[in-house]
C-alpha positions as a printed NumPy array, in Angstrom:
array([[-16.82 ,  10.526,  12.493],
       [-19.11 ,   7.486,  12.172],
       [-21.481,   9.43 ,   9.946],
       [-18.598,  10.475,   7.672],
       [-17.336,   6.871,   7.628],
       [-20.722,   5.489,   6.575],
       [-21.362,   8.283,   4.074],
       [-18.131,   7.497,   2.246],
       [-19.128,   3.973,   1.228],
       [-21.591,   4.949,  -1.529],
       [-18.798,   7.076,  -3.027],
       [-16.394,   4.149,  -2.903],
       [-18.54 ,   2.467,  -5.541],
       [-17.37 ,   5.105,  -8.014],
       [-15.735,   3.712, -11.13 ],
       [-12.378,   5.371, -10.449],
       [-12.022,   3.663,  -7.069],
       [-13.246,   0.298,  -8.307],
       [-10.683,   0.488, -11.096],
       [ -7.968,   0.525,  -8.431],
       [ -9.189,  -2.881,  -7.225],
       [ -9.342,  -4.187, -10.789],
       [ -5.794,  -2.951, -11.407],
       [ -4.546,  -4.581,  -8.201],
       [ -6.111,  -7.959,  -8.984],
       [ -5.241,  -7.969, -12.679],
       [ -1.626,  -6.904, -12.332],
       [ -1.044,  -9.253,  -9.399],
       [ -2.483, -12.254, -11.251],
       [ -0.361, -11.407, -14.29 ],
       [  2.813, -10.882, -12.265],
       [  2.408, -14.124, -10.318],
       [  1.674, -16.1  , -13.457],
       [  4.666, -14.675, -15.34 ],
       [  6.981, -15.189, -12.356],
       [  6.109, -18.875, -12.098],
       [  6.164, -19.392, -15.856],
       [  9.724, -18.058, -15.979],
       [ 10.973, -19.769, -12.835],
       [ 13.239, -22.115, -14.812],
       [ 15.169, -19.112, -16.107],
       [ 16.159, -18.025, -12.636],
       [ 19.204, -19.047, -10.645],
       [ 19.457, -22.551,  -9.229],
       [ 19.229, -21.158,  -5.695],
       [ 15.946, -19.407,  -6.464],
       [ 14.552, -22.513,  -8.136],
       [ 15.294, -24.419,  -4.94 ],
       [ 13.865, -21.71 ,  -2.658],
       [ 10.539, -21.583,  -4.479],
       [  9.992, -25.216,  -3.462],
       [ 10.44 , -24.363,   0.226],
       [  8.138, -22.769,   2.791],
       [  9.165, -19.244,   1.674],
       [  8.294, -19.92 ,  -1.968],
       [  4.741, -18.571,  -1.938],
       [  5.572, -15.341,  -0.123],
       [  8.543, -14.918,  -2.441],
       [  6.223, -15.081,  -5.441],
       [  3.715, -12.646,  -3.895],
       [  6.075, -10.007,  -2.48 ],
       [  6.781,  -8.111,  -5.734],
       [  3.046,  -7.875,  -6.387],
       [  2.446,  -6.626,  -2.852],
       [  4.861,  -3.777,  -3.517],
       [  2.85 ,  -2.867,  -6.599],
       [ -0.356,  -2.985,  -4.555],
       [  1.149,  -0.525,  -2.068],
       [  1.95 ,   1.944,  -4.848],
       [ -1.608,   1.66 ,  -6.224],
       [ -2.992,   2.342,  -2.731],
       [ -0.89 ,   5.495,  -2.408],
       [ -1.892,   6.824,  -5.836],
       [ -5.583,   6.002,  -5.347],
       [ -5.869,   7.71 ,  -1.96 ],
       [ -4.018,  10.795,  -3.19 ],
       [ -6.188,  11.026,  -6.312],
       [ -9.548,  10.403,  -4.616],
       [ -9.079,  12.862,  -1.759],
       [ -7.275,  15.383,  -3.952],
       [-10.146,  15.425,  -6.45 ],
       [-12.583,  16.53 ,  -3.757],
       [-11.079,  20.013,  -3.754],
       [-11.507,  20.522,  -7.481],
       [-15.074,  19.147,  -7.41 ],
       [-16.223,  21.215,  -4.432],
       [-16.992,  18.086,  -2.406],
       [-15.293,  19.23 ,   0.789],
       [-17.234,  22.484,   0.969],
       [-20.545,  20.67 ,   0.561],
       [-19.645,  18.038,   3.143],
       [-18.617,  20.673,   5.684],
       [-22.113,  22.113,   5.536],
       [-23.38 ,  18.804,   6.946],
       [-20.383,  18.114,   9.22 ],
       [-18.552,  21.313,  10.27 ],
       [-16.139,  19.422,  12.525],
       [-13.325,  19.151,  10.021],
       [-11.054,  16.646,  11.707],
       [-13.904,  14.217,  12.304],
       [-14.971,  14.532,   8.683],
       [-11.479,  13.902,   7.358],
       [-10.869,  11.045,   9.802],
       [-14.123,   9.295,   8.903],
       [-13.493,   9.507,   5.172],
       [ -9.88 ,   8.34 ,   5.412],
       [-10.887,   5.478,   7.695],
       [-13.515,   4.29 ,   5.199],
       [-10.987,   4.416,   2.354],
       [ -8.47 ,   2.59 ,   4.543],
       [-10.886,  -0.264,   5.244],
       [-11.651,  -0.526,   1.536],
       [ -7.958,  -0.589,   0.634],
       [ -7.183,  -3.254,   3.232],
       [-10.002,  -5.459,   1.948],
       [ -8.849,  -4.851,  -1.632],
       [ -5.231,  -5.696,  -0.804],
       [ -6.128,  -8.911,   1.025],
       [ -8.494,  -9.919,  -1.782],
       [ -5.751,  -9.223,  -4.31 ],
       [ -3.286, -11.416,  -2.446],
       [ -5.948, -14.113,  -2.26 ],
       [ -6.346, -14.039,  -6.032],
       [ -2.57 , -14.072,  -6.455],
       [ -2.361, -17.086,  -4.172],
       [ -5.019, -18.905,  -6.198],
       [ -3.146, -18.172,  -9.436],
       [  0.085, -19.412,  -7.872],
       [ -1.555, -22.646,  -6.735],
       [ -2.95 , -23.229, -10.22 ],
       [  0.208, -22.41 , -12.184],
       [  2.907, -23.808,  -9.897],
       [  2.191, -27.543, -10.445],
       [  2.447, -27.059, -14.216],
       [  5.937, -25.612, -13.71 ],
       [  7.072, -28.511, -11.53 ],
       [  6.908, -26.522,  -8.283],
       [  6.05 , -28.459,  -5.133],
       [  3.402, -26.428,  -3.297],
       [  3.053, -28.814,  -0.346],
       [  5.806, -27.042,   1.59 ],
       [  4.063, -23.699,   1.067],
       [  1.346, -24.794,   3.473],
       [  3.267, -26.635,   6.179],
       [  3.291, -25.043,   9.636],
       [  6.231, -22.76 ,   8.843],
       [  4.932, -21.804,   5.409],
       [  1.471, -21.001,   6.717],
       [  2.982, -18.874,   9.469],
       [  5.08 , -16.991,   6.921],
       [  2.028, -16.432,   4.741],
       [ -0.06 , -15.042,   7.611],
       [  2.832, -12.824,   8.688],
       [  3.067, -11.597,   5.106],
       [ -0.634, -10.682,   5.123],
       [ -0.233,  -8.871,   8.434],
       [  2.716,  -6.87 ,   7.114],
       [  0.746,  -6.013,   3.977],
       [ -2.089,  -4.609,   6.077],
       [  0.353,  -2.496,   8.102],
       [  1.958,  -1.193,   4.913],
       [ -1.453,  -0.302,   3.475],
       [ -2.212,   1.698,   6.621],
       [  1.027,   3.614,   6.187],
       [  0.493,   4.306,   2.485],
       [ -3.091,   5.421,   3.113],
       [ -2.003,   7.981,   5.7  ],
       [  0.801,   9.116,   3.403],
       [ -1.604,   9.529,   0.471],
       [ -4.083,  11.442,   2.623],
       [ -1.342,  13.832,   3.742],
       [ -0.244,  14.54 ,   0.168],
       [ -3.852,  15.112,  -0.925],
       [ -4.552,  17.529,   1.934],
       [ -1.383,  19.511,   1.273],
       [ -1.587,  19.626,  -2.533],
       [ -5.399,  19.848,  -2.939],
       [ -5.391,  18.694,  -6.541],
       [ -5.706,  15.138,  -7.91 ],
       [ -3.067,  15.408, -10.63 ],
       [ -0.717,  17.318,  -8.355],
       [ -1.238,  14.866,  -5.486],
       [ -0.541,  11.852,  -7.695],
       [  2.476,  13.559,  -9.253],
       [  3.858,  14.576,  -5.866],
       [  3.405,  11.038,  -4.51 ],
       [  5.19 ,   9.452,  -7.459],
       [  7.943,  12.07 ,  -7.417],
       [  8.562,  11.545,  -3.717],
       [  8.537,   7.775,  -3.901],
       [ 10.613,   7.206,  -7.029],
       [ 12.652,  10.386,  -7.476],
       [ 13.34 ,  11.974,  -4.106],
       [ 13.673,   8.769,  -2.106],
       [ 15.496,   7.056,  -4.956],
       [ 18.063,   9.846,  -5.191],
       [ 18.408,  10.087,  -1.419],
       [ 19.035,   6.364,  -1.172],
       [ 21.688,   6.559,  -3.892],
       [ 23.434,   9.729,  -2.707],
       [ 23.073,   9.354,   1.055],
       [ 21.868,   5.867,   1.856],
       [ 22.36 ,   6.343,   5.597],
       [ 19.509,   8.862,   5.571],
       [ 17.613,   7.486,   2.581],
       [ 16.903,   4.158,   4.238],
       [ 14.91 ,   5.944,   6.954],
       [ 12.561,   7.818,   4.612],
       [  8.866,   6.814,   4.702],
       [  8.803,   4.759,   1.501],
       [ 11.87 ,   2.741,   2.452],
       [ 10.597,   2.145,   5.965],
       [  7.227,   0.928,   4.716],
       [  9.011,  -1.39 ,   2.277],
       [ 10.867,  -2.937,   5.211],
       [  7.551,  -3.381,   7.047],
       [  6.015,  -5.011,   3.976],
       [  8.852,  -7.5  ,   3.51 ],
       [  9.367,  -8.148,   7.205],
       [ 12.947,  -6.907,   6.84 ],
       [ 13.893,  -9.904,   4.716],
       [ 14.783, -10.091,   1.029],
       [ 12.343, -11.954,  -1.178],
       [ 13.218, -15.534,  -2.051],
       [ 13.071, -14.541,  -5.728],
       [ 14.958, -11.26 ,  -5.378],
       [ 18.646, -10.616,  -5.758],
       [ 18.46 ,  -7.69 ,  -3.338],
       [ 20.012,  -7.962,   0.087],
       [ 18.017,  -7.8  ,   3.304],
       [ 17.248,  -4.321,   4.587],
       [ 19.786,  -2.705,   6.89 ],
       [ 16.981,  -1.392,   9.096],
       [ 15.527,  -4.124,  11.289],
       [ 11.857,  -5.004,  11.121],
       [ 11.217,  -3.896,  14.718],
       [ 12.929,  -0.566,  14.149],
       [ 10.963,  -0.074,  10.929],
       [  7.685,  -0.704,  12.769],
       [  8.509,   1.919,  15.385],
       [  9.604,   4.479,  12.808],
       [  6.538,   3.755,  10.662],
       [  4.287,   4.366,  13.671],
       [  5.994,   7.71 ,  14.316],
       [  5.626,   8.642,  10.655],
       [  1.941,   7.673,  10.643],
       [  1.092,   9.721,  13.735],
       [  3.149,  12.648,  12.49 ],
       [  1.574,  12.611,   9.022],
       [ -1.91 ,  12.297,  10.512],
       [ -1.242,  15.26 ,  12.798],
       [  0.067,  17.427,   9.948],
       [ -2.835,  16.47 ,   7.675],
       [ -5.367,  17.178,  10.422],
       [ -3.798,  20.538,  11.257],
       [ -3.658,  21.578,   7.608],
       [ -7.265,  20.551,   7.016],
       [ -8.372,  22.365,  10.168],
       [ -6.626,  25.688,   9.669],
       [ -6.47 ,  26.213,   5.897],
       [ -9.415,  27.807,   4.127],
       [-11.551,  25.613,   1.895],
       [-12.8  ,  27.707,  -1.003],
       [-13.812,  24.946,  -3.405]])
């Protein structure tokens, strides 16, 4: 598995994967800047909250959700493309132990995505610190003891969410075996199937993978700049369910990769 992990890093320098990082950083910087620039158009309550210790995480949370979606799409596309390009067959000549090969590659992509997500949040934080004073926002409370704790907790939750989305993307790629199909299936599941399930049968919909990972990402609390209510599923429950999902998805992906023929 270590050999597969190390061998994946030269491939990570491919333009398509680096573009995911560029998209994360660019869209996050833009979203944070626009959010702060339009803060005076929000409700009085939100204008007050942004000057408290939850203000920074409130500004960053919407961007973190976008980062999670980019992680899912990138993993699904990268691993899915390896079937159409014949990469898997060539790699199996060097490493016939399929599960180790898959695990090493996914682990390398996971580390890259975690680093990318943390770097993206760092850039978003820098943009927020630069723009906020010009909009009359007091950033001192963002970095008091409570604010710093909230920020670190936010980063920890982001890392956990990235782990979940990476495993989810790997599962879709292994099952679909096509980059376009894997990306399409991921988007359809996240926005169509889960969206409909949450609207039609919210009791079940709130326990689907995407909703659970959203609860993990937000810590079970509504953003300071969001009008949405807090999640009905508690943070602790979401963590447990997310762990079950992750192990289950990893097992299914490993079994599928082990038993199904690889002809390309």
